[in-house]
Tab-separated table of C-alpha atoms in Angstrom:
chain	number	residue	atom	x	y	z
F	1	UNK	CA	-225.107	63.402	53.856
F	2	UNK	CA	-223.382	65.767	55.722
F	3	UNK	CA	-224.007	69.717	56.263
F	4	UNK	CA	-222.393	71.607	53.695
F	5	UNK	CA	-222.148	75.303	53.706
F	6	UNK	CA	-222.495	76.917	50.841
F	7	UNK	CA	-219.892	77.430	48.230
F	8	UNK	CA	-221.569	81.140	47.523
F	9	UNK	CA	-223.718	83.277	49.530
F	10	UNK	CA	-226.264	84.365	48.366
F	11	UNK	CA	-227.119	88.238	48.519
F	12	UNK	CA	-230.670	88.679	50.171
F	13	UNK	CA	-232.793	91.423	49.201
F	14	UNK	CA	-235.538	92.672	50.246
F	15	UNK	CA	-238.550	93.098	47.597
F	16	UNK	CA	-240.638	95.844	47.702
F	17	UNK	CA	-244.361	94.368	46.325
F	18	UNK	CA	-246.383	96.846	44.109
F	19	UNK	CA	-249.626	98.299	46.083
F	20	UNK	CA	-252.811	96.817	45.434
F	21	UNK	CA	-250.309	93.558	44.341
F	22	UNK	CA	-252.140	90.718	42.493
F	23	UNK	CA	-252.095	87.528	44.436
F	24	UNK	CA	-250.123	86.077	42.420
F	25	UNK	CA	-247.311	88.386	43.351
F	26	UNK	CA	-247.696	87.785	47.119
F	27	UNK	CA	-247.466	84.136	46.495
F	28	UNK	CA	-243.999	84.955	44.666
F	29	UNK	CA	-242.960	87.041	47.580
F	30	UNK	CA	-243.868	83.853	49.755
F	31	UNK	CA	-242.113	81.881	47.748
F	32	UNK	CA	-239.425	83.461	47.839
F	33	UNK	CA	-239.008	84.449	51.237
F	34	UNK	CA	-238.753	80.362	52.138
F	35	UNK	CA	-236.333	79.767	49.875
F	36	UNK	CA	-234.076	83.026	51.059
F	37	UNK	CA	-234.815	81.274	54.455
F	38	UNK	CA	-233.156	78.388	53.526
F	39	UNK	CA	-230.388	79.375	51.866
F	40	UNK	CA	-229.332	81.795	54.203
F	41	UNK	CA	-228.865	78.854	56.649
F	42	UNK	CA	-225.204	78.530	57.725
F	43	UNK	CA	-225.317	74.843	56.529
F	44	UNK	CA	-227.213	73.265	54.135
F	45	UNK	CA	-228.107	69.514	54.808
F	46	UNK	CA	-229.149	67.334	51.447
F	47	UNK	CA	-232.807	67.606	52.752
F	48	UNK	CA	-232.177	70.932	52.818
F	49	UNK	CA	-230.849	71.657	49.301
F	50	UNK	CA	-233.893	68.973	47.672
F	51	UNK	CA	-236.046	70.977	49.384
F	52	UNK	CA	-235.032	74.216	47.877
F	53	UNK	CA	-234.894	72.659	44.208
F	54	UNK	CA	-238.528	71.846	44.636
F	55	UNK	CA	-238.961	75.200	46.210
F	56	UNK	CA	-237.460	76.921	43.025
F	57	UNK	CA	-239.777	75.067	40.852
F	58	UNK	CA	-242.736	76.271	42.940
F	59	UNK	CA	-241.361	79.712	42.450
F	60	UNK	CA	-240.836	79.781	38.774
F	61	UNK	CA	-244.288	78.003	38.679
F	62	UNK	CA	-245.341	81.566	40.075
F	63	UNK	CA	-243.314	83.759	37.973
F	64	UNK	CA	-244.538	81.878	34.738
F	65	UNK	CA	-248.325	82.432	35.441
F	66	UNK	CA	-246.947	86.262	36.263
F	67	UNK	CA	-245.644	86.417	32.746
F	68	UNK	CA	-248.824	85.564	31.158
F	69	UNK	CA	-250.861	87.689	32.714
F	70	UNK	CA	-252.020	89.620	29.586
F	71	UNK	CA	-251.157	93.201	31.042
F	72	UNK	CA	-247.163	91.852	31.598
F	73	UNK	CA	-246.934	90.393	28.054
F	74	UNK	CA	-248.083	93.777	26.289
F	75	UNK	CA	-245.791	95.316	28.284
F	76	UNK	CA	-242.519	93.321	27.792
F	77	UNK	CA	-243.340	92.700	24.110
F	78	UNK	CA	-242.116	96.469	23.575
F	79	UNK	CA	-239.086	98.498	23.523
F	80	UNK	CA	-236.967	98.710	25.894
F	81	UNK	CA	-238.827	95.842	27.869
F	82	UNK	CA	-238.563	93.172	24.613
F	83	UNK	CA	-234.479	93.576	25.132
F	84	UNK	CA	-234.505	92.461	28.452
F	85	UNK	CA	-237.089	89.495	27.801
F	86	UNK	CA	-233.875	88.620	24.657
F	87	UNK	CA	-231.338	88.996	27.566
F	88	UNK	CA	-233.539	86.466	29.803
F	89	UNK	CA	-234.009	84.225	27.342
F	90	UNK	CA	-230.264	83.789	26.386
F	91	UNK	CA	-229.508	83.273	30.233
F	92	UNK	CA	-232.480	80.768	30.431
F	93	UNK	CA	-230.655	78.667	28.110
F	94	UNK	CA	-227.282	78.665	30.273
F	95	UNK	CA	-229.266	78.076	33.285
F	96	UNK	CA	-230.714	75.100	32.024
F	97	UNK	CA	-227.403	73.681	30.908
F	98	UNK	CA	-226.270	73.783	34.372
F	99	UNK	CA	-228.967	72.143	35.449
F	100	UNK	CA	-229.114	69.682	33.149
F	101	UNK	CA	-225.313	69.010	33.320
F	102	UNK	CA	-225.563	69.080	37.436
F	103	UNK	CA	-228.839	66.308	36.923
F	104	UNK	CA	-226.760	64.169	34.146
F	105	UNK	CA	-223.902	64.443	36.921
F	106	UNK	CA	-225.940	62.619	39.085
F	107	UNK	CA	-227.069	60.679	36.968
F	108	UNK	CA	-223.486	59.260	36.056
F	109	UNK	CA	-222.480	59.361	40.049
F	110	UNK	CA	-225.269	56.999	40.670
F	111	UNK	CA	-223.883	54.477	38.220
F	112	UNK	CA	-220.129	54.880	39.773
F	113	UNK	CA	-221.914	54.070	43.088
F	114	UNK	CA	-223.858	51.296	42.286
F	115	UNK	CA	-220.776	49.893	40.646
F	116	UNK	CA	-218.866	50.271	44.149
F	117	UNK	CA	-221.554	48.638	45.881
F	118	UNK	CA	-221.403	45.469	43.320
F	119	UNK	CA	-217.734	45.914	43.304
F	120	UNK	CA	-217.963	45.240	48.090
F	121	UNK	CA	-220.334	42.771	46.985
F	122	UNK	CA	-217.862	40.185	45.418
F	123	UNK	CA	-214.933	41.951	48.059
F	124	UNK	CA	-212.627	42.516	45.307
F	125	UNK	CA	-209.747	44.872	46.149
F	126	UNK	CA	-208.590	44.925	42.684
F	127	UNK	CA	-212.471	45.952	41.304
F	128	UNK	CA	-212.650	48.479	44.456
F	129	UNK	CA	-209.799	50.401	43.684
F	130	UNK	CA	-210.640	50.594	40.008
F	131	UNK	CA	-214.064	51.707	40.362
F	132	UNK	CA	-212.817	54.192	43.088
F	133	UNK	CA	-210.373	55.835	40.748
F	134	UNK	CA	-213.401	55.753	38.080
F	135	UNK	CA	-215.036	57.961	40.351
F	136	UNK	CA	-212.396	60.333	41.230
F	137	UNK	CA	-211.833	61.013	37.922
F	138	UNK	CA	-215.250	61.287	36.739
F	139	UNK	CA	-216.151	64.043	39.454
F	140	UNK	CA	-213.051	66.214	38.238
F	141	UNK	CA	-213.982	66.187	35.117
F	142	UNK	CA	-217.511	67.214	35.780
F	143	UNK	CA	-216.206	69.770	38.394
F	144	UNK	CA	-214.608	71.250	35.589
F	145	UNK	CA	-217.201	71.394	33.176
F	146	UNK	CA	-219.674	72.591	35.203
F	147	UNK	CA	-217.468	75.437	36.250
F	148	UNK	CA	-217.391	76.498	32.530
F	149	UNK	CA	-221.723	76.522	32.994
F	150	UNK	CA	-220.989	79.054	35.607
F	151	UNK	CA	-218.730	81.336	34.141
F	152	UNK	CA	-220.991	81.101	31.101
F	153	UNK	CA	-223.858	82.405	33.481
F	154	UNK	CA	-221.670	85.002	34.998
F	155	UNK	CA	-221.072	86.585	31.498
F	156	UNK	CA	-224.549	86.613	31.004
F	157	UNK	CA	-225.663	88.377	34.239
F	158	UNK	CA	-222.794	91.024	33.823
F	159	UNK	CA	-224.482	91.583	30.233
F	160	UNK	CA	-227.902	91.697	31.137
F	161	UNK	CA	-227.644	93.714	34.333
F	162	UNK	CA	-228.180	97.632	32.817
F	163	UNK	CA	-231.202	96.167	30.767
F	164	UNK	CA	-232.951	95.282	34.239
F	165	UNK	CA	-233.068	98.968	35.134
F	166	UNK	CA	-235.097	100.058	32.326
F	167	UNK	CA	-238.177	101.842	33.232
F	168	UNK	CA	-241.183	99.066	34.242
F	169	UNK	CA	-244.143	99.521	36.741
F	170	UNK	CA	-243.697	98.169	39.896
F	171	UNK	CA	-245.054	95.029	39.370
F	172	UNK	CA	-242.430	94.205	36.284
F	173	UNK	CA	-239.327	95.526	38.283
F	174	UNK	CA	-240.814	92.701	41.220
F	175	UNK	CA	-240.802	90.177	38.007
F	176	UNK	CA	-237.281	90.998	37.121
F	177	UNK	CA	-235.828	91.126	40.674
F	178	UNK	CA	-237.160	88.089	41.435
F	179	UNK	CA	-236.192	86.520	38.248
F	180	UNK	CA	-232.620	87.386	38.971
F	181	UNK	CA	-232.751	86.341	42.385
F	182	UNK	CA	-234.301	82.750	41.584
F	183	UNK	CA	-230.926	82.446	39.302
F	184	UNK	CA	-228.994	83.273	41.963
F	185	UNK	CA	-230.616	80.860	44.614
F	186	UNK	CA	-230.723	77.940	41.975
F	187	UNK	CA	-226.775	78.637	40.791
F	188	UNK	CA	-225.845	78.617	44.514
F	189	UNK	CA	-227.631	75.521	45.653
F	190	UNK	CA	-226.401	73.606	42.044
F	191	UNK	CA	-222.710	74.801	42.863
F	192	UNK	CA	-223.629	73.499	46.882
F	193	UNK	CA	-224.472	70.414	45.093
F	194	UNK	CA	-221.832	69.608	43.369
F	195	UNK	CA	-219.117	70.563	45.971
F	196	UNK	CA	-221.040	68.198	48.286
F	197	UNK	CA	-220.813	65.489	46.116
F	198	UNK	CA	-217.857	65.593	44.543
F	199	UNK	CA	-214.352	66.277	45.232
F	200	UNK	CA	-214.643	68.907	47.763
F	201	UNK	CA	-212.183	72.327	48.051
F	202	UNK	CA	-209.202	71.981	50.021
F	203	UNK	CA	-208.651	73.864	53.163
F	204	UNK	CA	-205.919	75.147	54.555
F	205	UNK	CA	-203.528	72.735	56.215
F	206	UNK	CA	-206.151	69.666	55.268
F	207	UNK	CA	-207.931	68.711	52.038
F	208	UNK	CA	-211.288	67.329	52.421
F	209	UNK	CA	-212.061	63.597	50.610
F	210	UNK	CA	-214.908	63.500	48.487
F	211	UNK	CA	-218.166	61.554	50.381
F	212	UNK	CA	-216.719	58.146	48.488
F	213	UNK	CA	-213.505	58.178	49.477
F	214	UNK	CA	-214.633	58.815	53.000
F	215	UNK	CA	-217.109	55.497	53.097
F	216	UNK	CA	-213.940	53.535	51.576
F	217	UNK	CA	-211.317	54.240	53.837
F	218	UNK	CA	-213.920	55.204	56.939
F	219	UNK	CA	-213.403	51.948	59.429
F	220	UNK	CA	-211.145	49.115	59.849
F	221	UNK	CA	-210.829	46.309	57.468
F	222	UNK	CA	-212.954	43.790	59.449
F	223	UNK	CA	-215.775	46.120	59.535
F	224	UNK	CA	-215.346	48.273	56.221
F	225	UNK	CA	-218.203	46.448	54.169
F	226	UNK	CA	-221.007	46.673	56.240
F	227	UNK	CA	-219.860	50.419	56.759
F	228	UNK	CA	-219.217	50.910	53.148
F	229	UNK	CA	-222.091	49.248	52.084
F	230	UNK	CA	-224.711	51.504	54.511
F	231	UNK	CA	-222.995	54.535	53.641
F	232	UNK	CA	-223.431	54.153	49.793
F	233	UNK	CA	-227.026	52.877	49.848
F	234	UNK	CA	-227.670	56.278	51.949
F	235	UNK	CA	-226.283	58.225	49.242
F	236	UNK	CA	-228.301	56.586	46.656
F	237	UNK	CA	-231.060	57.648	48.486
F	238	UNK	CA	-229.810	61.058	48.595
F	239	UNK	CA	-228.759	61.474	44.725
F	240	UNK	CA	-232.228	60.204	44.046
F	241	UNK	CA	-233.935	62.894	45.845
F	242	UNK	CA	-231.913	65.470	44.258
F	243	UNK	CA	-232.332	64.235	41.085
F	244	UNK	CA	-236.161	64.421	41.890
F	245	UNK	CA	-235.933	68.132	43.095
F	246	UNK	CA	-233.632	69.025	39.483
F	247	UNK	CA	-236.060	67.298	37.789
F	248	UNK	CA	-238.798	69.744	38.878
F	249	UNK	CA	-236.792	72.588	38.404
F	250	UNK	CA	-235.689	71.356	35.112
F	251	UNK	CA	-239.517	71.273	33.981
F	252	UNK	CA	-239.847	74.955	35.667
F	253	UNK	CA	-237.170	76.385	33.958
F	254	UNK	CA	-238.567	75.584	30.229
F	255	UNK	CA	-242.141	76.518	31.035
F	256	UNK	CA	-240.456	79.578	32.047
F	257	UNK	CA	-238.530	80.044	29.163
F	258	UNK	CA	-241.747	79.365	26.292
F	259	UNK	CA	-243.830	81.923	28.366
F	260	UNK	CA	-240.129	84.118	27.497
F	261	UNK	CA	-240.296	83.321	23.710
F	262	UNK	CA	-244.058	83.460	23.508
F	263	UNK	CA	-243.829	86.710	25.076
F	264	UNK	CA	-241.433	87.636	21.912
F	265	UNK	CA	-243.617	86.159	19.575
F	266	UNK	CA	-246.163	89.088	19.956
């Protein structure tokens, strides 16, 4: 797959780690630092962005053993602290929507490809177009629901952003910095995803084809299959390794959120 460069920067901070930190926290702060690394890149191959998903799970991985460190859970099981673990938790929920939705994406773009590939198979022009058109739709539809998932998250972050200044040692304000920089990182690289994927944004004076519309109408007719057919076996490969990487952060993401609720449940 081509680079890509990322449909939204993300804003890098830098974290200020609590003296005497427990090593759990400078593991976080390594963490973290890779994945700013990565994202900060001025393109962002598929490697790249898989990478990063299973960097994010690492990360959260981090931040939920953080959370259950006994001293944390006192803390944000009271006023004002609790409010902010409520406005987490509703987040949480939006985040993993998006990432579900983004994973059942692929999920569904696998099947439109291995339908293309069966569809070069027999060389039917007739099935080709068809299945191509099945696809176009399909990924602006899903462009468009997605985008609600992010506008959903957006609402959420606007909401939640005075609670994340309440008063909290330093080593909860780390927690809830790098909480809200984690969802920025893993919104980014889903939205990098998708715009890689699928129907891409035009540019001035040219629109760019999505990646399947470039492997159909990419060589001449007497070598178009064996093109074709390379091209969309390599992006199995790649929507498979993605789908691995969501996957992980999937599984992160609701550890994350029951060390949230059991957190409430004190």
């Amino acid at each position: 797959m081509a680079a890509v460069v990322p449909d939204q920067c993300v804003r890098l901070r830098s974290i200020s780690m609590p003296s005497r930190s427990h090593p759990l926290a400078l593991q976080v702060e390594e963490e973290l630092h890779k994945l700013k690394t990565c994202v900060a890149s001025s393109s962002l191959t598929s490697q790249m962005m898989g990478n990063a998903l299973r960097g994010l799970g690492d990360l959260y991985n981090c931040m939920e053993e953080l959370l259950r460190l006994p001293h944390n859970q006192q803390s944000l099981s009271h006023l004002p602290q609790k409010r902010w673990v409520e406005e987490e938790l509703d987040g949480s929920v939006r985040l993993l929507d998006f990432c579900g939705a983004t994973r059942d994406s692929l999920v569904t773009m696998k099947e439109r490809i291995q339908d293309l590939q069966l569809a070069l198979r027999r060389r039917g022009d007739a099935a080709i177009q068809s299945k191509m058109h099945a696809y176009i739709h399909f990924g602006k539809k899903a462009q468009k629901d997605l985008k609600n998932c992010v506008r959903s998250l957006k609402q959420t972050d606007n909401r939640s952003a005075s609670s994340s200044a309440v008063n909290m040692d330093s080593e909860l304000s780390m927690v809830v910095q790098v909480l809200t920089e984690a969802k920025e990182i893993s919104i980014s690289l889903l939205k990098s995803i998708l715009s890689n994927l699928f129907m891409a944004r035009s540019r001035p004076k040219a629109s760019r084809l999505s990646l399947i519309s470039k492997a159909l109408q990419k060589k001449k007719v007497d070598c178009e299959e064996h093109e074709n057919m390379s091209h969309l076996e390599a992006l199995e490969v790649t929507i498979g390794d993605l789908e691995t990487g969501l996957e992980c952060l999937f599984r992160r993401l609701v550890q994350n959120r029951v060390s949230l609720l059991n957190i409430l449940s004190l």
